[in-house]
XYZ file of C-alpha atoms in Angstrom:
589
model
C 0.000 0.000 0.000
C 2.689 2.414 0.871
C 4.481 1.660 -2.485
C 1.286 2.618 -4.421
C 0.926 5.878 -2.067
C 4.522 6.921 -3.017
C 3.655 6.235 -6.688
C 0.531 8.718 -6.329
C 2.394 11.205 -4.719
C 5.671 11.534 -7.725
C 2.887 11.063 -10.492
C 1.007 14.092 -9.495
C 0.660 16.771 -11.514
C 2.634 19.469 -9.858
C 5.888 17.326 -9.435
C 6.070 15.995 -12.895
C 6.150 19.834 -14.092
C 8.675 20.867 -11.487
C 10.930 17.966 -12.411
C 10.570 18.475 -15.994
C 11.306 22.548 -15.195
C 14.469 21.431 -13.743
C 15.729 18.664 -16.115
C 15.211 21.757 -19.159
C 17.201 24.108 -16.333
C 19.893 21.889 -16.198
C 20.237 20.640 -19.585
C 20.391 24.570 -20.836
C 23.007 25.160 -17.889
C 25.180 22.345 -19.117
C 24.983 23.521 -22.761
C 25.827 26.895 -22.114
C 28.758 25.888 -20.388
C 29.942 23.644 -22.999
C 29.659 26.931 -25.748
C 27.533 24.388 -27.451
C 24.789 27.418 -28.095
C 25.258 30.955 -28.339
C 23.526 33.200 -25.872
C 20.801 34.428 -28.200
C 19.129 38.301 -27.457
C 16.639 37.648 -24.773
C 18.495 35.266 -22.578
C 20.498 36.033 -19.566
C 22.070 34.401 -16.695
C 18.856 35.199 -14.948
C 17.452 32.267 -16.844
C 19.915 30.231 -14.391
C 19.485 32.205 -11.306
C 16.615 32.373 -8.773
C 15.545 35.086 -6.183
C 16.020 38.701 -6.488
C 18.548 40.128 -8.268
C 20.192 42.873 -6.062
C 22.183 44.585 -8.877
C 19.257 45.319 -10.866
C 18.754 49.149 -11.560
C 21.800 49.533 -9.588
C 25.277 51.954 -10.489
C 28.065 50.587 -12.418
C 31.254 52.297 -13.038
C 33.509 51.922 -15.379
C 36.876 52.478 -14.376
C 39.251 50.609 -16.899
C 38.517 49.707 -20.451
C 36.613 52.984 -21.916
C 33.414 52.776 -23.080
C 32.622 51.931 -26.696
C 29.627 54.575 -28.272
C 26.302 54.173 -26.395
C 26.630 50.972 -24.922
C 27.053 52.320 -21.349
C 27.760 51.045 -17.867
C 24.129 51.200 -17.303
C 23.038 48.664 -19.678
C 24.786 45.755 -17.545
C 22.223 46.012 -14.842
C 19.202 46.925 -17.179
C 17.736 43.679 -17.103
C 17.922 43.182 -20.394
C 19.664 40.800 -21.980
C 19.705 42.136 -25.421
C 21.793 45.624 -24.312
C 25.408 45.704 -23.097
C 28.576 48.012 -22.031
C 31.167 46.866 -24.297
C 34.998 48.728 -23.712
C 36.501 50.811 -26.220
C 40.448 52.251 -26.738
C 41.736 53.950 -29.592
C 43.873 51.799 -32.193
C 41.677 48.522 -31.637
C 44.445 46.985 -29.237
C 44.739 43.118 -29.488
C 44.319 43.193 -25.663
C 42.177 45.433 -22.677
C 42.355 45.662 -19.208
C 38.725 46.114 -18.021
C 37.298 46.906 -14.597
C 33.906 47.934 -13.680
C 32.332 48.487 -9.955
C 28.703 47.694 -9.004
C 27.165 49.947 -6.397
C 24.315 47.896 -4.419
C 23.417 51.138 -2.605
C 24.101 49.835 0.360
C 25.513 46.431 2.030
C 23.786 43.867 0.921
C 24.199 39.620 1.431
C 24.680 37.562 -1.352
C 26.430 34.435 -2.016
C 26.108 34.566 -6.110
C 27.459 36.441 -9.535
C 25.952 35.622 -12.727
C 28.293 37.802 -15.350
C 26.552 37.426 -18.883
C 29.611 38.101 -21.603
C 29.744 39.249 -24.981
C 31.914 36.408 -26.847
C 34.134 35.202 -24.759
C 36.615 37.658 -24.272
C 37.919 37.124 -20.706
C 40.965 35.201 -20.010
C 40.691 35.424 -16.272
C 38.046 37.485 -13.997
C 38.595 38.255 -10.400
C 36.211 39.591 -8.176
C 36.624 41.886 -5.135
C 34.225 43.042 -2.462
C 34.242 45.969 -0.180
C 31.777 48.027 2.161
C 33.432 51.174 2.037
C 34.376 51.428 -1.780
C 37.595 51.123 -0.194
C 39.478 48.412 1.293
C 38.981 45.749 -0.755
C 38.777 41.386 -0.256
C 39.225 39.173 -2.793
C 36.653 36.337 -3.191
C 36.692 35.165 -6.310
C 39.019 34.334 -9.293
C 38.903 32.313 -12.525
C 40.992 31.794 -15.646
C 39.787 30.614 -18.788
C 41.721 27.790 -20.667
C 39.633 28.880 -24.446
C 37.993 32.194 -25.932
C 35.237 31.555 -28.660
C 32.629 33.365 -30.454
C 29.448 32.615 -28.536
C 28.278 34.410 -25.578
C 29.679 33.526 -22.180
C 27.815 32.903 -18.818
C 29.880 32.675 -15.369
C 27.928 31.190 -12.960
C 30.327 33.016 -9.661
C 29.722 30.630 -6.217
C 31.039 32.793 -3.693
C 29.986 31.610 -0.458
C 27.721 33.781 1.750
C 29.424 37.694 1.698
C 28.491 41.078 2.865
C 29.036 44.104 0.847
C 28.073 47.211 -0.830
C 30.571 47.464 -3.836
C 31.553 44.655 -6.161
C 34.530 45.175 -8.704
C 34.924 42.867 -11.986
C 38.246 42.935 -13.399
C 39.011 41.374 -16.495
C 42.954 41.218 -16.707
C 44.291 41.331 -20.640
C 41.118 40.519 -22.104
C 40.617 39.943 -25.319
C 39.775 43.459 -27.218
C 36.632 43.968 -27.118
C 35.509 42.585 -23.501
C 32.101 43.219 -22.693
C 29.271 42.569 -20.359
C 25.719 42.182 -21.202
C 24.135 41.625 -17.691
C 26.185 41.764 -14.225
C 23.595 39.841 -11.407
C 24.140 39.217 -7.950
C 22.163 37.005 -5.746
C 21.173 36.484 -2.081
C 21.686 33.055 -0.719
C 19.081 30.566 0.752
C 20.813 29.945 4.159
C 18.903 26.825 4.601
C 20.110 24.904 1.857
C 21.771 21.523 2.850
C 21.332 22.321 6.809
C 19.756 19.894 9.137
C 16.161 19.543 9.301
C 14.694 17.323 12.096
C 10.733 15.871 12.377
C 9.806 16.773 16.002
C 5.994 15.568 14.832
C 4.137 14.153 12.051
C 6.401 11.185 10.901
C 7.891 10.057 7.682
C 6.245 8.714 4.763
C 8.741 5.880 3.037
C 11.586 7.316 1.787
C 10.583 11.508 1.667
C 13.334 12.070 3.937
C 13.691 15.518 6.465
C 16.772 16.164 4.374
C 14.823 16.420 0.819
C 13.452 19.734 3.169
C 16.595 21.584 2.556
C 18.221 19.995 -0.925
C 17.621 22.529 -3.392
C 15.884 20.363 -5.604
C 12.133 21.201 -6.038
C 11.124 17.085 -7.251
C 11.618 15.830 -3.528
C 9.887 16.553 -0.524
C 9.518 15.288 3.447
C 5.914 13.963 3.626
C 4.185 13.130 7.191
C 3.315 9.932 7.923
C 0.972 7.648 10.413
C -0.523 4.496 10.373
C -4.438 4.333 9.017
C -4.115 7.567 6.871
C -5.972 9.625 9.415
C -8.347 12.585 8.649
C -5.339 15.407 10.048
C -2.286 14.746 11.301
C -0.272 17.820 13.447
C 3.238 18.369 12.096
C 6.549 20.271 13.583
C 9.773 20.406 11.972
C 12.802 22.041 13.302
C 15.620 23.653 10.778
C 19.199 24.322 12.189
C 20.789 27.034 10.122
C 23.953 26.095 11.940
C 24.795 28.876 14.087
C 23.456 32.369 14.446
C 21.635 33.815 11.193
C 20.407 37.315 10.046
C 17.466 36.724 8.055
C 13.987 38.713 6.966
C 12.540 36.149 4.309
C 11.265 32.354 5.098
C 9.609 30.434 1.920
C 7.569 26.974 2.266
C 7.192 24.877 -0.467
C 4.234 22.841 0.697
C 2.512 19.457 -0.880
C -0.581 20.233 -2.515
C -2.547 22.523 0.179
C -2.771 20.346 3.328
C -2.017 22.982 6.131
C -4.357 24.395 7.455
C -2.335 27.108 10.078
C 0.975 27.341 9.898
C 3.093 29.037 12.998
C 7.141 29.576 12.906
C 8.876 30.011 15.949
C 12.779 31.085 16.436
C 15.331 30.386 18.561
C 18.734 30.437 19.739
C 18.992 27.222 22.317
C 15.994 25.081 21.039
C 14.987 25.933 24.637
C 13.702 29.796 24.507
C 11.096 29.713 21.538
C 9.679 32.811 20.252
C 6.405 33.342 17.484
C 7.260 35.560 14.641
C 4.574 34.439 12.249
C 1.089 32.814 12.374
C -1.631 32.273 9.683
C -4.378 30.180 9.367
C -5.431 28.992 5.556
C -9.411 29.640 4.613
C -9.049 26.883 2.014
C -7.113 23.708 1.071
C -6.908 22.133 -2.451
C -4.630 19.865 -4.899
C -2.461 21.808 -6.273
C 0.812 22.757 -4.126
C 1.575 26.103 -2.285
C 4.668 28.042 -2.254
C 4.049 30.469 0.858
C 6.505 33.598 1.359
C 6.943 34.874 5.216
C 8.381 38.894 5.692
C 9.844 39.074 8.779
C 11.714 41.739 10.379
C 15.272 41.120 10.340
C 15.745 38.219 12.664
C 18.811 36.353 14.712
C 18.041 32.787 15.333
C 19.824 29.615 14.478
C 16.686 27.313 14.942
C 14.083 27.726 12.976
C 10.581 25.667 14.143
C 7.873 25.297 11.547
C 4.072 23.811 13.090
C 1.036 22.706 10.843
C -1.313 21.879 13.981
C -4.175 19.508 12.699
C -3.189 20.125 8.813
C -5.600 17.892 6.273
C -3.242 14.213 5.836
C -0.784 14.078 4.744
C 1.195 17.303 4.774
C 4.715 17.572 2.973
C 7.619 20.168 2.444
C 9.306 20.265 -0.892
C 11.234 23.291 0.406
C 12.406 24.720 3.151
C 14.294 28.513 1.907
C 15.477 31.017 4.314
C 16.810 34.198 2.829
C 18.464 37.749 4.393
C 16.751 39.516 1.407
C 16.972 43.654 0.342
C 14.106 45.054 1.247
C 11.272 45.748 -1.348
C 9.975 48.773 -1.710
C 6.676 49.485 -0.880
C 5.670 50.435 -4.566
C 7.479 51.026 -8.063
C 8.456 54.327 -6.984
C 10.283 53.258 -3.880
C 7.775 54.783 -1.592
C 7.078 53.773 2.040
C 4.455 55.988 2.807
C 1.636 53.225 4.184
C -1.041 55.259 5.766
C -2.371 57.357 3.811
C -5.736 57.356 5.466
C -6.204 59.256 9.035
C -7.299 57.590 12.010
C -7.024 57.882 15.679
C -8.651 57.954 18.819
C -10.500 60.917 20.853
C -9.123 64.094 20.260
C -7.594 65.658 23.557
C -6.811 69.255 24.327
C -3.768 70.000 25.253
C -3.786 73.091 28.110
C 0.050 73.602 28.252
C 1.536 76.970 26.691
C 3.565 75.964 23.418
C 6.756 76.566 25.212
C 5.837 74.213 27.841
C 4.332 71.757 25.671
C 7.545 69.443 24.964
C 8.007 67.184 21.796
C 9.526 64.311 21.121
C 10.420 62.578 17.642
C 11.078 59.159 17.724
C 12.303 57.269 14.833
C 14.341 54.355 13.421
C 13.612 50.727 12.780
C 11.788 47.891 14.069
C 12.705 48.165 17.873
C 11.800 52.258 17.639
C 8.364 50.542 16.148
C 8.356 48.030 19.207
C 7.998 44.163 19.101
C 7.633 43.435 22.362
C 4.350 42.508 23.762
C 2.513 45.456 25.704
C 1.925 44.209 29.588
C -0.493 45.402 32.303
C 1.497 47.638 33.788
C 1.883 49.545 30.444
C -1.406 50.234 30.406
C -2.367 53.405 32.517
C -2.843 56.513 30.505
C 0.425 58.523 31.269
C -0.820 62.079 33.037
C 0.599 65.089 30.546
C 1.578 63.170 28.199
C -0.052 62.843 24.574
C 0.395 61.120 21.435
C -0.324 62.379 18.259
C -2.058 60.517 15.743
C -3.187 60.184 12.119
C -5.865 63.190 12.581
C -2.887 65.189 13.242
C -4.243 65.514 16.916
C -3.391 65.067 20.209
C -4.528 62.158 22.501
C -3.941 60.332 25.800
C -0.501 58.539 25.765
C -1.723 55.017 26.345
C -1.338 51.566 24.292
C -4.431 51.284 22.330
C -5.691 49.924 18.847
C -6.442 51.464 15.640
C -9.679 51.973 14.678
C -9.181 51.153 11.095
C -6.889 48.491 11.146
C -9.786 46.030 12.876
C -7.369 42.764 11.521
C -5.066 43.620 14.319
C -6.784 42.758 17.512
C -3.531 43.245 19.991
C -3.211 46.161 21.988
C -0.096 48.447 20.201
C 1.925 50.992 21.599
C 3.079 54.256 21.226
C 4.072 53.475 17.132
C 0.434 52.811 16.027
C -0.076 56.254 14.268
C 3.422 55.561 12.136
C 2.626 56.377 8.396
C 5.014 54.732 7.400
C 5.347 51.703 9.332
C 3.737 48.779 7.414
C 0.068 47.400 8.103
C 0.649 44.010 8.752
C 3.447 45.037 11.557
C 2.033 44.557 15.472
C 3.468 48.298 17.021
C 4.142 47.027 20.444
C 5.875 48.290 23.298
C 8.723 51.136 22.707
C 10.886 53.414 24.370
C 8.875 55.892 24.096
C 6.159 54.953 26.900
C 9.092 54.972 29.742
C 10.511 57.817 28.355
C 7.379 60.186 28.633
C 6.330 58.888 32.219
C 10.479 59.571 33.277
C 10.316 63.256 31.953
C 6.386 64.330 33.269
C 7.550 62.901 36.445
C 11.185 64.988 36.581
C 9.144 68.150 36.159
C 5.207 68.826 37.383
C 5.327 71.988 35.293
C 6.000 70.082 31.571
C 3.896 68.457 29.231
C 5.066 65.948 26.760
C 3.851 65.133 23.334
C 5.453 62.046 21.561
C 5.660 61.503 17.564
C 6.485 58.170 16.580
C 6.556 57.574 13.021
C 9.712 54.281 13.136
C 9.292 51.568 10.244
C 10.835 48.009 10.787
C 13.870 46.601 8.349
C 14.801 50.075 7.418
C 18.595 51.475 6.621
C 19.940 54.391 7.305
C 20.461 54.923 3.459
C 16.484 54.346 2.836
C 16.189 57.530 5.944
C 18.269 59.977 4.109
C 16.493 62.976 2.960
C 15.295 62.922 -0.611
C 15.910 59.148 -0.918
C 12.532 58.171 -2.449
C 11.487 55.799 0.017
C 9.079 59.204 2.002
C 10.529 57.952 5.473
C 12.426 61.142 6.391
C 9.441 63.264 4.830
C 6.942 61.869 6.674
C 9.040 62.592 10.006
C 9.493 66.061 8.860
C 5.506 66.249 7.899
C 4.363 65.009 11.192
C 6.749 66.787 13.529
C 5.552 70.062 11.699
C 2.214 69.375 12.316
C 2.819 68.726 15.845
C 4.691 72.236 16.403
C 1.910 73.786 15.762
C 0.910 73.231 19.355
C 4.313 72.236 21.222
C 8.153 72.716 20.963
C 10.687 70.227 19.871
C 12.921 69.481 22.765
C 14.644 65.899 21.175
C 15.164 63.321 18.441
C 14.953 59.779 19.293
C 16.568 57.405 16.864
C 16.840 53.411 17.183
C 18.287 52.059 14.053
C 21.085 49.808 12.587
C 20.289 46.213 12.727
C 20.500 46.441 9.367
C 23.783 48.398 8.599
C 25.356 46.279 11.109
C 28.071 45.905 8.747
C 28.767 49.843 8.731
C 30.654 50.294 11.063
C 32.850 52.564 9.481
C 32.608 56.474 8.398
C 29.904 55.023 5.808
C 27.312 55.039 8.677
C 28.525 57.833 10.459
C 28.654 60.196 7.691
C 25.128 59.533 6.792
C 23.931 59.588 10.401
C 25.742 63.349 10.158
C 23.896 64.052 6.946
C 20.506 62.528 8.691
C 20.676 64.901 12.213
C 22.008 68.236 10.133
C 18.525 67.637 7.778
C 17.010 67.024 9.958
C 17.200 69.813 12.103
C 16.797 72.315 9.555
C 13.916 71.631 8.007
C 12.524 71.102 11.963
C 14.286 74.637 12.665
C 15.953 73.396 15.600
C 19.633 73.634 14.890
C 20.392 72.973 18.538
C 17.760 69.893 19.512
C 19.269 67.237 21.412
C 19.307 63.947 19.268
C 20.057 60.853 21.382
C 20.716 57.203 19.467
C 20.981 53.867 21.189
C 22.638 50.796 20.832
C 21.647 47.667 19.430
C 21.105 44.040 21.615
C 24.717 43.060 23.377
C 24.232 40.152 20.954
C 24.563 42.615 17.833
C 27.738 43.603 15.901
C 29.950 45.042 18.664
C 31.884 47.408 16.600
C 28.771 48.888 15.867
C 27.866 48.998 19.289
C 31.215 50.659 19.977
C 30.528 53.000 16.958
C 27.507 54.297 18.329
C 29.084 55.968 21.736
C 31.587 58.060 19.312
C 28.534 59.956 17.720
C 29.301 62.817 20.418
C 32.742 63.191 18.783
C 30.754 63.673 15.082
C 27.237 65.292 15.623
C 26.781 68.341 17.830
C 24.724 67.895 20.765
C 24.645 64.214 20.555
C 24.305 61.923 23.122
C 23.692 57.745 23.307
C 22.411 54.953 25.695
C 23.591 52.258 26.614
C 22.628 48.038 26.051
C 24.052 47.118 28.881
C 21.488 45.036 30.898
C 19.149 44.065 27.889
C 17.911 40.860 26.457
C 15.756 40.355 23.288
C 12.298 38.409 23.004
C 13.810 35.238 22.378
C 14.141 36.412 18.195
C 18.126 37.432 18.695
C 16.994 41.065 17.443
C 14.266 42.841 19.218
C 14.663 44.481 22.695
C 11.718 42.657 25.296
C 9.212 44.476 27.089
C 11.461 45.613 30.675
C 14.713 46.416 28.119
C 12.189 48.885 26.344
C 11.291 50.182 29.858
C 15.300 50.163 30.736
C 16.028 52.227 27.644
C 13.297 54.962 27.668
C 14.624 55.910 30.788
C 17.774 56.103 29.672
C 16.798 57.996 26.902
C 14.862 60.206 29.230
C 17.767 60.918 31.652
C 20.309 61.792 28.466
C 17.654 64.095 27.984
C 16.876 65.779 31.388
C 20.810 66.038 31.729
C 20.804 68.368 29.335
């Protein structure tokens, strides 16, 4: 019986068309490689590469090899496979040295290079990586034992790296070298780990390890004895050691699951929910499900189908640290466009007494941790302003028209920008307004919080498209109308980790100095904080130098904080630990 079950399953429909999908994949990759076919117009190496292609749209520089008429730098990160940047020097030289730099626009992880070539011109390629445009490390080199006339595609396996420039050289190439497409890839960190079946069993010989292969034809499939109505079903991954990641994809059988829940951790001890869902309908054919999370730590990753229809499978099992999307074509992160809040409170204070407070940043300025009783109580003289542009009590509270959310947020509720699928919990910015109302009977505080999870400091920068540092502007105006702006609150760099360098700094500079003149407060205090003890400590150490860069600048400490279990966002007493902090840099002012 089981044999003719296991027949069923690689005769269904979907299989047989991913198989075949890969067989043609393969077949095309080996005959490419051969030179057996030319690389006709309309075919690229992203016909061999999957995910998102982080050089796309992106800068290229040409710094050796010239340029030859209109076939610019641009055209190798176009897309399209029929345009190229071909080198150019006067006297048609038998040979070229050739070197081009890609700009990612920021630091970016990727573990793949596809370079599409015109002919084959190259007689050796070396790649080099740096952050800071640079110092520079070497990861890759090749030579090439035959030139031809057909097109050339280098598939580049580079291991997992972290970077912002890439730099092709192309030493003595054959005149002319050039590039039709330059691609770069983010790695599935899951691929060939350890998967292990906590629950649900093992149907003949679909294996845990089929989870994680890379090959789309074989799956894990659960298994118990008199094919029961549901079965529950909990698989653990081990990435191997601690992970950044933002992007989890399930390749499921057919569409057995009916909820699925993914929990993170670090020990296999301390678990912690990042995602839940529960599927309105099941059906035959199979479901590839994609999971945004905020950039997480973990190294065990612990996937749960309670009660799914028999008999769930995995073909796949991907975990990504993938560049964040825009919102929209234009790059825009502007969310809310709607206004909401709750009742409208007056605010009695004179304007000079009135004290405002912008805080801003990423995901643990937008708050992940759960709010608790005790965060509750409406804070006396303290407001928050909202999507009506008014004031109202400074409380946790929901959002009127966001009725899918049914958990009590905090003070980051009324960001514009933050998305809508995001819980706002509890932030820094609750502690921090009960600290300063209760230093001084005479003040009144008013708190803007308009913070966005998974954000860089690049994507923050003034005129950068994305509308983050517009909407800060927009809202903190709106609020002066009534109050005076006495601080800026910022929380960011989980995801420029990997900055810690003048890179970050210099933008932070370029950030507060904006900042405060389009707020018309060239003196406000602006106060940063560090990231988890668990985070990159030279960025940590980078952070309590930004008095030596940015006037009036001060920083809090970590020390004494622990995360939610995810390896990345502050829990609900280190949020309370650093608003005060934040409160006392200020009231020591």
């Amino acid at each position: 019986m089981q044999n003719d079950r296991f027949n069923e399953v690689n005769k269904h429909f979907g299989t047989e068309v991913r198989m075949i999908r890969k067989l043609l994949r393969t077949a095309l990759l080996v005959i490419l490689s051969l030179g057996i076919l030319p690389l006709a117009p309309g075919l690229s190496g992203s016909a061999q590469a999957a995910g998102t292609n982080l050089a796309l749209g992106k800068s290229a520089t040409i710094n050796q090899g010239g340029t030859l008429g209109s076939t610019s730098a641009s055209l190798m990160t176009d897309g399209d496979s029929a345009t190229m940047w071909r080198s150019y020097d006067v006297g048609t030289p038998v040979t070229l040295m050739a070197q081009v730099t890609l700009d990612l626009g920021s630091v970016q992880s990727f573990n793949k290079i596809v370079l599409t070539e015109y002919k084959q011109k190259a007689v050796q390629l070396t790649v080099d990586v740096s952050v800071d445009n640079t110092q520079w490390a070497q990861v890759y080199t090749n030579s090439f034992t035959a030139t031809g006339s057909t097109n050339r595609v280098t598939d580049m396996q580079l291991g997992n790296q972290s970077a912002r420039y890439i730099r092709i050289s192309a030493p003595n190439a054959l005149y002319a070298f050039g590039i039709y497409e330059l691609e770069v890839y983010g790695g599935n960190l899951a691929l060939g780990k350890t998967v292990t079946i906590n629950q649900g069993g093992t149907f003949s010989t679909n294996m845990a390890a089929n989870i994680t292969d890379g090959d789309a034809a074989t799956m894990w499939r659960s298994y118990a004895d008199g094919s029961p109505a549901s079965l529950s079903a909990q698989v653990t991954l081990d990435l191997g050691s601690q992970q950044l990641f933002n992007t989890i994809v399930l390749t499921e059988y057919k569409q057995k699951a009916v909820q699925l829940i993914v929990d993170i951790s670090d020990n296999q001890t301390d678990w912690n929910q990042v995602y839940t869902h529960t599927f309105t309908n099941t059906g035959t054919n199979n479901r590839e499900t994609t999971i945004a999370v905020d950039n997480l730590t973990a190294r065990y990753i612990r996937i749960t189908t309670p009660n799914a229809v028999y008999a769930f499978g995995l073909y796949e099992l991907e975990v990504y640290n993938a560049a964040s999307p825009p919102s929209s074509q234009n790059g825009s992160m502007i969310v809310h466009t709607g206004l909401y809040g709750g009742a409208a409170q007056t605010v009695t204070a004179a304007k000079a007494d009135f004290h405002l407070y912008l805080f801003i940043g990423q995901s643990n300025m937008s708050g992940r941790a759960p709010v608790e009783s005790q965060d509750l109580p409406v804070i006396s003289r303290a407001y928050l302003f909202n999507g009506l542009n008014q004031w109202e009590e400074a409380k946790p509270g929901l959002v009127t028209n966001r009725t899918s959310l049914t958990t009590t947020q905090g003070f980051n509720r009324y960001s514009s920008v933050e998305e809508s699928t995001k819980v706002n919990g509890l932030n820094v910015a609750s502690s921090f307004a009960k600290a300063i109302t209760l230093s001084n009977p005479q003040l009144t505080v008013g708190i803007i919080s308009n913070a966005r999870g998974g954000t860089s400091i690049a994507e923050w920068q003034k005129g950068a498209g994305t509308g983050l540092y517009e909407e800060a502007v927009r809202r903190t105006k709106e609020a002066m109308k009534t109050g005076t702006l006495k601080g800026i609150i910022w929380h960011q760099g989980e995801s420029d980790q990997s900055k810690a360098n003048s890179t970050y700094m210099s933008s932070l500079q370029q950030l507060v100095g904006d900042l405060r003149t389009d707020l018309g407060s060239a003196s406000v205090p602006f106060v940063a904080g560090q990231l988890l003890p668990t985070k990159s400590a030279d960025f940590n150490q980078m952070i309590t130098t930004i008095p030596q860069y940015i006037s009036d600048s001060y920083w809090v400490s970590n020390a004494g904080t622990v995360s939610i279990g995810d390896g990345s966002h502050f829990n609900a007493s280190s949020q309370r630990l650093l608003g005060q902090r934040y409160a006392d840099e200020i009231l020591n002012q």
